[in-house]
Coordinates of C-alpha atoms in Angstrom, one line a residue:
M1 CA -36.6 -26.9 -52.7
S2 CA -33.9 -29.4 -53.9
K3 CA -32.1 -30.7 -51.1
F4 CA -29.3 -29.3 -52.9
M5 CA -31.3 -25.4 -51.8
L6 CA -32.2 -27.1 -48.1
L7 CA -28.5 -28.2 -47.7
F8 CA -27.3 -24.3 -48.9
M9 CA -29.9 -22.9 -46.8
I10 CA -28.7 -24.7 -43.8
V11 CA -25.4 -23.9 -44.1
L12 CA -26.0 -20.6 -44.9
N13 CA -28.5 -19.9 -41.1
M14 CA -25.5 -21.5 -39.4
L15 CA -22.9 -19.4 -41.3
V16 CA -25.0 -16.2 -39.4
C17 CA -25.5 -17.7 -36.5
G18 CA -21.8 -18.0 -35.6
C19 CA -22.8 -21.7 -34.8
Q20 CA -21.3 -24.7 -34.9
A21 CA -22.8 -27.7 -36.7
V22 CA -23.3 -31.3 -34.2
T23 CA -22.9 -34.5 -35.9
V24 CA -24.6 -36.9 -34.3
Q25 CA -22.1 -39.8 -36.5
D26 CA -24.9 -42.4 -37.6
D27 CA -21.6 -45.1 -37.3
G28 CA -20.8 -43.8 -34.5
I29 CA -22.1 -45.7 -31.3
R30 CA -25.0 -43.5 -29.9
P31 CA -28.6 -44.9 -27.8
W32 CA -30.5 -47.2 -31.0
P33 CA -33.5 -44.7 -32.2
E34 CA -36.4 -47.9 -32.4
N35 CA -34.9 -48.6 -28.9
P36 CA -33.1 -46.4 -27.1
W37 CA -32.6 -49.1 -23.7
Y38 CA -30.1 -50.3 -26.0
W39 CA -27.2 -48.9 -28.5
Q40 CA -26.8 -48.6 -31.7
Y41 CA -23.0 -48.9 -33.8
K42 CA -22.3 -48.4 -37.3
G43 CA -26.1 -48.1 -38.3
K44 CA -27.4 -51.0 -36.4
P45 CA -28.8 -51.9 -32.9
V46 CA -25.8 -54.2 -30.2
M47 CA -25.8 -55.6 -27.5
L48 CA -22.6 -54.7 -25.8
L49 CA -20.6 -58.0 -23.9
G50 CA -17.5 -58.0 -22.2
A51 CA -14.9 -60.2 -20.7
S52 CA -11.3 -58.2 -19.8
S53 CA -8.9 -58.8 -17.5
D54 CA -7.6 -55.1 -16.8
D55 CA -10.0 -51.6 -16.1
N56 CA -7.0 -49.6 -18.3
L57 CA -6.0 -51.9 -20.9
F58 CA -4.6 -49.5 -23.0
Q59 CA -1.2 -49.4 -20.7
W60 CA -0.5 -52.7 -21.9
P61 CA 2.3 -53.2 -25.0
A62 CA 1.2 -53.9 -28.0
Q63 CA 2.5 -57.4 -27.2
L64 CA 0.4 -58.5 -24.8
L65 CA -3.0 -55.9 -25.8
I66 CA -3.4 -56.9 -29.4
P67 CA -3.6 -61.3 -28.5
H68 CA -6.0 -59.7 -25.6
L69 CA -8.0 -58.3 -27.8
D70 CA -8.1 -60.4 -30.7
S71 CA -9.7 -62.8 -27.5
M72 CA -12.3 -61.2 -27.4
K73 CA -12.7 -61.0 -30.6
R74 CA -13.3 -64.2 -31.6
V75 CA -15.3 -65.0 -28.6
G76 CA -18.1 -62.1 -29.5
A77 CA -16.9 -59.4 -26.8
N78 CA -16.9 -56.0 -28.2
Y79 CA -17.4 -54.1 -24.6
V80 CA -14.3 -53.0 -22.6
R81 CA -13.8 -51.1 -19.8
N82 CA -10.6 -48.3 -19.9
T83 CA -10.0 -46.4 -17.1
M84 CA -6.8 -43.1 -18.3
S85 CA -5.3 -44.7 -14.9
D86 CA -1.2 -44.9 -14.2
R87 CA -1.4 -46.8 -11.3
R88 CA 1.4 -49.1 -11.4
D89 CA -0.2 -52.2 -10.5
R90 CA 1.2 -54.7 -13.0
G91 CA 5.0 -52.5 -13.2
F92 CA 4.5 -51.2 -17.0
E93 CA 2.5 -48.7 -17.1
I94 CA 3.6 -44.9 -16.7
Y95 CA 2.4 -41.7 -16.6
P96 CA 0.8 -38.6 -18.5
F97 CA 3.8 -36.0 -18.2
Y98 CA 7.2 -35.2 -19.0
K99 CA 9.7 -36.2 -16.7
T100 CA 12.5 -34.2 -16.1
G101 CA 16.1 -34.7 -15.7
D102 CA 16.0 -34.5 -11.7
G103 CA 13.5 -37.3 -11.4
S104 CA 10.2 -34.0 -11.3
F105 CA 7.5 -34.2 -13.1
D106 CA 6.7 -31.4 -15.8
L107 CA 2.8 -31.0 -16.0
N108 CA 2.8 -28.6 -18.9
R109 CA 4.7 -31.5 -20.8
W110 CA 4.0 -34.9 -22.0
N111 CA 5.2 -38.3 -21.7
E112 CA 4.7 -38.9 -25.3
E113 CA 4.9 -43.1 -24.8
Y114 CA 1.6 -42.7 -22.2
W115 CA -0.3 -41.4 -24.9
Q116 CA 1.4 -43.4 -27.8
R117 CA 0.2 -46.2 -25.8
F118 CA -3.2 -44.8 -25.8
A119 CA -3.7 -43.7 -29.7
L120 CA -2.9 -47.5 -30.6
F121 CA -5.4 -48.8 -28.0
L122 CA -7.7 -46.9 -29.6
D123 CA -7.2 -47.8 -32.9
E124 CA -7.4 -51.5 -32.3
T125 CA -10.5 -51.4 -30.6
A126 CA -12.0 -49.6 -33.3
K127 CA -10.4 -51.8 -35.7
R128 CA -12.4 -54.9 -34.2
D129 CA -15.8 -53.0 -33.2
I130 CA -15.0 -53.1 -29.6
I131 CA -16.7 -50.4 -27.9
V132 CA -14.5 -48.7 -25.1
Q133 CA -16.3 -47.6 -22.1
I134 CA -13.2 -44.2 -20.6
E135 CA -13.2 -43.4 -16.8
V136 CA -11.6 -40.1 -17.2
W137 CA -10.8 -39.8 -13.1
D138 CA -10.5 -42.9 -10.4
R139 CA -10.2 -41.9 -7.4
F140 CA -8.5 -44.5 -6.7
D141 CA -5.5 -43.0 -8.3
Y142 CA -5.2 -40.3 -6.2
A143 CA -5.5 -41.8 -2.1
R144 CA -3.1 -44.2 -0.1
D145 CA -0.1 -45.9 -1.4
N146 CA -0.9 -44.3 -5.3
W147 CA -0.7 -41.0 -4.5
P148 CA 2.8 -40.4 -2.7
P149 CA 4.6 -40.9 -6.1
H150 CA 1.9 -39.5 -8.7
P151 CA 2.9 -36.4 -11.4
Y152 CA 0.1 -34.4 -9.2
N153 CA 1.5 -34.3 -5.9
P154 CA 2.9 -31.2 -5.2
R155 CA 6.4 -32.9 -3.7
N156 CA 6.8 -34.7 -7.0
N157 CA 6.7 -31.9 -9.8
V158 CA 7.7 -28.3 -10.8
N159 CA 4.6 -27.1 -11.6
Y160 CA 2.7 -25.8 -7.8
T161 CA 3.8 -26.2 -4.4
N162 CA 1.4 -27.4 -1.3
E163 CA 0.1 -24.1 -0.8
E164 CA -0.6 -22.6 -4.9
S165 CA -2.7 -26.5 -5.1
G166 CA -4.1 -26.5 -1.8
L167 CA -2.8 -30.4 -1.7
A168 CA -1.0 -32.4 0.9
D169 CA 2.0 -35.0 0.4
E170 CA -0.5 -37.8 1.3
Y171 CA -4.2 -38.6 1.8
P172 CA -3.0 -41.8 3.5
D173 CA -7.9 -42.7 3.9
H174 CA -9.6 -44.6 1.8
P175 CA -11.0 -42.2 -1.4
G176 CA -14.9 -42.8 -0.2
R177 CA -13.9 -40.3 2.9
N178 CA -13.0 -37.5 0.2
N179 CA -10.5 -35.8 1.6
Q180 CA -8.8 -35.4 -1.8
P181 CA -9.0 -32.0 -2.5
F182 CA -8.2 -32.9 -6.5
F183 CA -11.9 -33.1 -6.5
Y184 CA -12.8 -29.7 -5.8
T185 CA -11.4 -27.4 -7.9
T186 CA -13.9 -27.3 -10.1
P187 CA -15.9 -22.9 -10.2
G188 CA -18.9 -24.7 -8.9
Q189 CA -16.6 -26.0 -5.6
K190 CA -13.5 -24.4 -4.6
N191 CA -12.4 -23.3 -7.7
N192 CA -8.9 -24.0 -7.5
E193 CA -7.9 -22.4 -10.6
V194 CA -4.3 -23.5 -10.2
L195 CA -4.7 -27.5 -10.0
L196 CA -7.3 -27.6 -12.4
K197 CA -5.4 -25.8 -15.4
Y198 CA -3.2 -28.8 -15.7
Q199 CA -6.8 -31.4 -15.0
I200 CA -8.4 -29.2 -18.5
Q201 CA -5.1 -30.1 -20.5
F202 CA -5.4 -33.6 -19.4
V203 CA -9.1 -33.7 -20.0
E204 CA -8.5 -32.2 -23.8
K205 CA -4.9 -33.9 -24.9
M206 CA -7.1 -37.0 -24.0
L207 CA -10.0 -35.3 -26.4
S208 CA -7.9 -34.8 -29.1
Y209 CA -7.1 -38.8 -29.7
T210 CA -10.6 -39.5 -29.0
L211 CA -12.9 -37.0 -30.7
N212 CA -11.1 -38.8 -33.8
H213 CA -12.7 -42.2 -32.6
H214 CA -17.0 -43.0 -32.8
H215 CA -16.6 -46.0 -30.8
V216 CA -15.9 -43.9 -27.3
L217 CA -18.2 -43.9 -24.5
Y218 CA -17.2 -41.1 -21.6
C219 CA -17.8 -41.4 -17.9
M220 CA -16.6 -39.3 -15.5
D221 CA -15.8 -41.6 -12.5
N222 CA -14.9 -44.8 -11.1
E223 CA -17.9 -45.4 -8.1
T224 CA -17.9 -41.9 -7.1
S225 CA -19.7 -40.9 -3.7
G226 CA -18.4 -37.1 -4.4
D227 CA -19.4 -33.8 -5.0
E228 CA -22.0 -34.0 -8.2
K229 CA -20.2 -30.6 -9.1
W230 CA -17.4 -32.5 -10.2
G231 CA -19.0 -34.8 -12.4
A232 CA -21.4 -32.6 -13.9
F233 CA -18.7 -30.0 -14.3
W234 CA -16.6 -32.2 -16.3
A235 CA -19.2 -33.9 -19.1
R236 CA -21.0 -30.0 -19.5
F237 CA -17.1 -30.2 -20.8
I238 CA -16.8 -32.5 -23.2
R239 CA -20.1 -32.0 -24.3
E240 CA -18.6 -28.5 -25.5
K241 CA -15.1 -29.5 -26.2
A242 CA -16.9 -32.2 -28.7
E243 CA -19.8 -29.6 -29.8
E244 CA -16.5 -27.5 -31.1
K245 CA -15.3 -30.0 -33.6
G246 CA -18.8 -31.2 -34.3
R247 CA -19.1 -34.3 -32.6
R248 CA -22.6 -35.4 -30.3
V249 CA -20.8 -37.6 -27.3
Y250 CA -22.9 -39.9 -24.7
L251 CA -21.5 -39.6 -21.2
T252 CA -22.7 -40.9 -17.3
E253 CA -21.1 -40.7 -14.3
M254 CA -20.9 -44.0 -12.0
W255 CA -21.3 -43.5 -8.2
D256 CA -20.6 -45.5 -5.4
A257 CA -23.5 -46.6 -3.8
W258 CA -24.1 -49.9 -4.0
D259 CA -28.1 -49.3 -3.3
L260 CA -29.6 -48.0 -7.1
K261 CA -32.4 -46.0 -5.0
S262 CA -30.2 -44.5 -3.5
D263 CA -29.9 -40.6 -4.3
E264 CA -26.6 -40.7 -5.6
H265 CA -27.7 -42.5 -8.3
K266 CA -30.7 -40.3 -9.0
R267 CA -28.0 -37.6 -10.0
T268 CA -28.0 -39.8 -12.9
F269 CA -30.9 -41.1 -13.1
D270 CA -32.7 -37.6 -13.1
H271 CA -30.9 -35.6 -15.3
P272 CA -31.2 -36.7 -18.5
E273 CA -30.3 -33.9 -19.9
L274 CA -26.4 -34.1 -18.1
Y275 CA -26.1 -37.2 -19.0
D276 CA -27.1 -39.4 -22.3
F277 CA -27.0 -43.2 -20.4
C278 CA -26.3 -44.7 -17.0
D279 CA -24.2 -47.0 -15.0
V280 CA -25.3 -48.9 -12.9
S281 CA -22.2 -51.2 -12.0
Q282 CA -23.1 -51.6 -8.2
N283 CA -25.6 -53.2 -8.6
N284 CA -23.2 -56.2 -8.8
H285 CA -23.0 -55.9 -4.7
Q286 CA -26.4 -57.3 -4.4
R287 CA -27.4 -61.1 -4.6
D288 CA -29.7 -63.3 -6.4
Q289 CA -33.5 -62.0 -6.2
A290 CA -32.3 -58.0 -4.7
H291 CA -30.1 -57.7 -7.9
W292 CA -32.1 -59.0 -9.7
D293 CA -35.4 -56.4 -8.2
N294 CA -33.3 -53.4 -8.3
F295 CA -32.4 -52.9 -11.2
Q296 CA -36.0 -53.9 -12.6
W297 CA -36.6 -50.6 -10.0
V298 CA -34.0 -48.8 -11.8
K299 CA -35.6 -49.3 -15.7
N300 CA -39.6 -48.8 -14.4
Y301 CA -38.1 -45.0 -12.5
I302 CA -36.2 -44.4 -15.7
S303 CA -39.0 -45.3 -18.1
A304 CA -40.0 -41.7 -18.9
N305 CA -37.4 -40.8 -20.6
P306 CA -35.7 -44.5 -21.6
R307 CA -31.4 -44.3 -22.0
P308 CA -28.9 -48.1 -22.3
V309 CA -28.0 -48.4 -18.7
N310 CA -24.6 -50.2 -18.9
T311 CA -22.5 -52.5 -16.2
V312 CA -19.1 -52.5 -16.9
K313 CA -18.4 -54.3 -13.7
T314 CA -20.1 -57.5 -12.6
Y315 CA -18.0 -58.7 -9.8
G316 CA -17.4 -62.3 -8.1
A317 CA -14.6 -64.5 -8.6
D318 CA -13.7 -67.2 -6.6
G319 CA -10.8 -66.3 -4.2
G320 CA -12.2 -61.8 -4.9
T321 CA -12.8 -59.8 -2.2
H322 CA -16.7 -59.4 -3.6
G323 CA -18.6 -62.7 -4.5
N324 CA -17.5 -65.9 -6.1
T325 CA -17.6 -67.1 -9.1
N326 CA -21.4 -68.4 -9.4
N327 CA -22.3 -64.6 -7.7
G328 CA -20.0 -62.8 -10.8
I329 CA -21.9 -65.6 -13.8
D330 CA -25.2 -65.5 -12.1
S331 CA -25.1 -61.7 -11.7
W332 CA -23.8 -61.2 -15.5
W333 CA -26.8 -63.4 -16.4
R334 CA -29.6 -61.5 -14.3
H335 CA -28.6 -58.2 -15.7
I336 CA -29.0 -59.3 -19.8
L337 CA -32.1 -60.8 -19.0
G338 CA -33.4 -57.9 -17.6
G339 CA -32.5 -55.5 -20.0
V340 CA -28.9 -53.9 -19.7
A341 CA -27.2 -52.0 -22.7
S342 CA -23.8 -53.8 -21.7
A343 CA -22.7 -56.3 -19.6
R344 CA -19.4 -56.8 -18.6
F345 CA -17.1 -59.0 -16.8
H346 CA -14.9 -56.7 -14.2
R347 CA -11.3 -57.6 -14.0
P348 CA -9.4 -60.2 -11.5
P349 CA -9.1 -60.5 -9.0
S350 CA -12.6 -58.9 -8.3
G351 CA -14.2 -60.9 -11.3
L352 CA -13.6 -63.6 -13.5
G353 CA -11.6 -61.3 -15.9
L354 CA -10.8 -62.7 -19.8
S355 CA -11.2 -66.2 -18.7
E356 CA -12.7 -69.8 -19.5
L357 CA -15.8 -69.3 -17.5
S358 CA -16.7 -65.4 -18.9
M359 CA -15.3 -67.0 -22.3
A360 CA -18.3 -69.4 -23.0
S361 CA -20.6 -66.9 -21.2
V362 CA -20.1 -64.8 -24.1
K363 CA -20.1 -66.9 -26.4
A364 CA -23.4 -68.6 -25.2
A365 CA -25.5 -64.8 -25.1
R366 CA -24.0 -64.6 -29.1
E367 CA -25.6 -68.2 -29.8
I368 CA -28.7 -67.3 -27.9
E369 CA -28.8 -64.1 -29.6
K370 CA -28.7 -66.0 -33.4
V371 CA -32.4 -67.0 -31.7
C372 CA -33.4 -64.0 -30.5
P373 CA -31.9 -60.3 -29.8
F374 CA -31.7 -59.4 -26.8
W375 CA -33.4 -56.5 -27.7
E376 CA -36.7 -57.7 -28.3
L377 CA -37.0 -59.8 -25.3
V378 CA -38.7 -58.1 -22.0
A379 CA -38.0 -59.2 -18.7
H380 CA -41.1 -61.1 -17.5
N381 CA -40.4 -63.3 -14.8
Q382 CA -45.1 -63.4 -14.4
L383 CA -45.3 -66.4 -16.9
L384 CA -42.9 -68.7 -14.4
S385 CA -44.9 -70.7 -11.6
E386 CA -43.9 -72.7 -9.1
R387 CA -40.4 -70.6 -9.1
E388 CA -39.1 -70.1 -5.7
E389 CA -37.1 -67.2 -5.0
N390 CA -34.0 -66.8 -7.1
E391 CA -34.9 -70.0 -9.4
A392 CA -35.5 -68.8 -12.4
Y393 CA -35.7 -65.8 -14.5
L394 CA -37.7 -64.8 -17.7
A395 CA -37.4 -61.9 -21.2
L396 CA -39.7 -63.0 -23.9
K397 CA -40.5 -61.7 -27.0
E398 CA -44.3 -62.8 -26.7
G399 CA -45.5 -65.8 -28.1
E400 CA -42.4 -66.5 -30.6
V401 CA -39.2 -66.8 -27.6
Y402 CA -38.7 -67.2 -23.9
V403 CA -35.4 -67.2 -22.9
I404 CA -34.8 -69.1 -19.4
F405 CA -32.4 -68.3 -16.7
F406 CA -31.4 -71.2 -14.0
P407 CA -29.0 -69.8 -11.4
D408 CA -28.3 -73.6 -10.4
A409 CA -30.2 -76.4 -10.8
G410 CA -34.0 -75.8 -10.8
E411 CA -37.8 -76.1 -12.7
V412 CA -40.3 -74.4 -13.2
K413 CA -43.7 -74.6 -15.1
L414 CA -43.5 -72.1 -18.5
D415 CA -47.0 -70.6 -19.2
L416 CA -47.5 -70.7 -23.0
T417 CA -51.1 -71.5 -22.6
T418 CA -51.6 -68.2 -25.3
S419 CA -48.7 -69.5 -27.5
Q420 CA -49.0 -71.0 -30.7
P421 CA -48.5 -75.4 -30.2
A422 CA -45.4 -75.9 -31.9
F423 CA -41.7 -74.9 -29.9
S424 CA -38.5 -76.5 -29.7
L425 CA -36.9 -76.4 -26.8
K426 CA -33.2 -76.3 -26.3
W427 CA -31.1 -75.9 -23.4
M428 CA -27.6 -74.2 -23.3
N429 CA -25.2 -74.9 -20.7
V430 CA -23.3 -71.5 -19.5
R431 CA -20.4 -72.9 -18.3
K432 CA -19.1 -74.5 -21.5
G433 CA -20.8 -72.1 -23.5
Q434 CA -22.5 -74.3 -26.1
W435 CA -25.6 -76.0 -26.3
D436 CA -26.6 -78.9 -24.9
S437 CA -30.0 -80.7 -26.2
E438 CA -33.1 -80.4 -28.1
H439 CA -36.3 -81.1 -28.1
E440 CA -39.7 -80.3 -28.9
V441 CA -42.2 -79.0 -26.8
T442 CA -46.3 -78.0 -27.1
G443 CA -47.8 -74.8 -27.0
G444 CA -51.1 -74.3 -25.5
E445 CA -50.0 -75.4 -22.4
I446 CA -48.7 -74.4 -19.2
I447 CA -45.1 -76.9 -19.4
S448 CA -42.4 -78.2 -17.1
L449 CA -38.2 -76.8 -17.9
K450 CA -36.3 -78.4 -15.8
T451 CA -32.2 -78.3 -15.5
P452 CA -30.3 -80.8 -17.1
G453 CA -27.6 -80.5 -14.5
D454 CA -26.5 -78.1 -11.4
D455 CA -24.7 -74.8 -12.3
E456 CA -25.8 -72.2 -14.8
W457 CA -28.8 -73.1 -17.4
V458 CA -30.4 -71.2 -20.0
A459 CA -33.9 -72.8 -21.3
V460 CA -34.5 -71.1 -24.5
V461 CA -38.5 -71.8 -25.8
S462 CA -38.5 -71.2 -29.6
L463 CA -41.3 -71.5 -32.3
K464 CA -40.1 -74.0 -34.5
D465 CA -39.6 -71.8 -37.4
N466 CA -37.7 -69.9 -35.1
S467 CA -34.8 -71.7 -34.3
R468 CA -32.2 -72.4 -35.4

């Protein structure tokens, strides 16, 4: 049968069945078929590395957004987190809904400037091949000080009352208490049709922009501990809306639990039919060896259905509330060598954002990638000896490349007894983002690796013909 006839028969069958073709966009972001632990973009495998200074960059005015994206691009960062958030953290954030003359909001009408900013953000990230991971709902937008002025609050809109919506004027508790009915509206929960109508309109409006692009990933929530039926509803809803337009999208949920072995995370791990990838950012609340071990547990747990595992938030910055700068750098590197598909430094003050230190790490990782792509490496600490807990971490391409991350000054032994005799040893200064020194080492034996200084270092041992 000719290609023309085969195509004709496929189209005819679709028409007869009344079904819509779903396109897996080869140029779009999707799991890499050859190694589904990693992503593919524009037909090639890609490691997603990020460092950005806000969680909702689309709200930034163009004069701030464009230089920020350009700075990311220059150092090799290609990954951002974007909550669809309207918290007035910086003062220039705006709400998505139209504000009437008396100051009330109309949830049936849009604030076009909000969506123009969103469109610009999508266009500019696409131009720079920067992958966007959207979080549709952020629980912090709908609690404490952020709720009293919010358009969804009944006292601020012309669309419903407290009695009609089931919403109160205030929710002073931490959103982790799950007291906000906003997150219980779906048919499988409280079936709040009054409020769900406006939530659906918002998501459909968002999709009217994002489905025109191929560089967008979707996460339902920011670190939720709520009812799993909520996220599952929106995952199915977004997938169905995409399929109606012949598109294939990739979805996940982000849970709040710091322990990746918890039942919360298994809601994602155990359901590859619903969630195409995993986000384990909360592992970054762990420290040192536990941080590595817990992530390796995840890799083993989902190994029967391998999927990309993303970390869109790496906590840790001096002066922040979730660890110091050492913690942030160490966690980012441990995840990269451990096998994540993405790693991004969290925004200040809880992370390093786009700063000299985060940019140095991204540059360093891109230099190492020139020696060996990360998707060709496998975590394998077993070849390290005389290693103390959290002293060093190894990922390798057996017999060719060995990449060892040192969170601080240290010395370990590397077993090269089964490998070729001629290797190059190069030291990467993580905090400067540049190579420090290089010399030849002999394979066929156990060699010693001692860091040239304090703080973080990466040793790259590669076949002489493989080093650049």
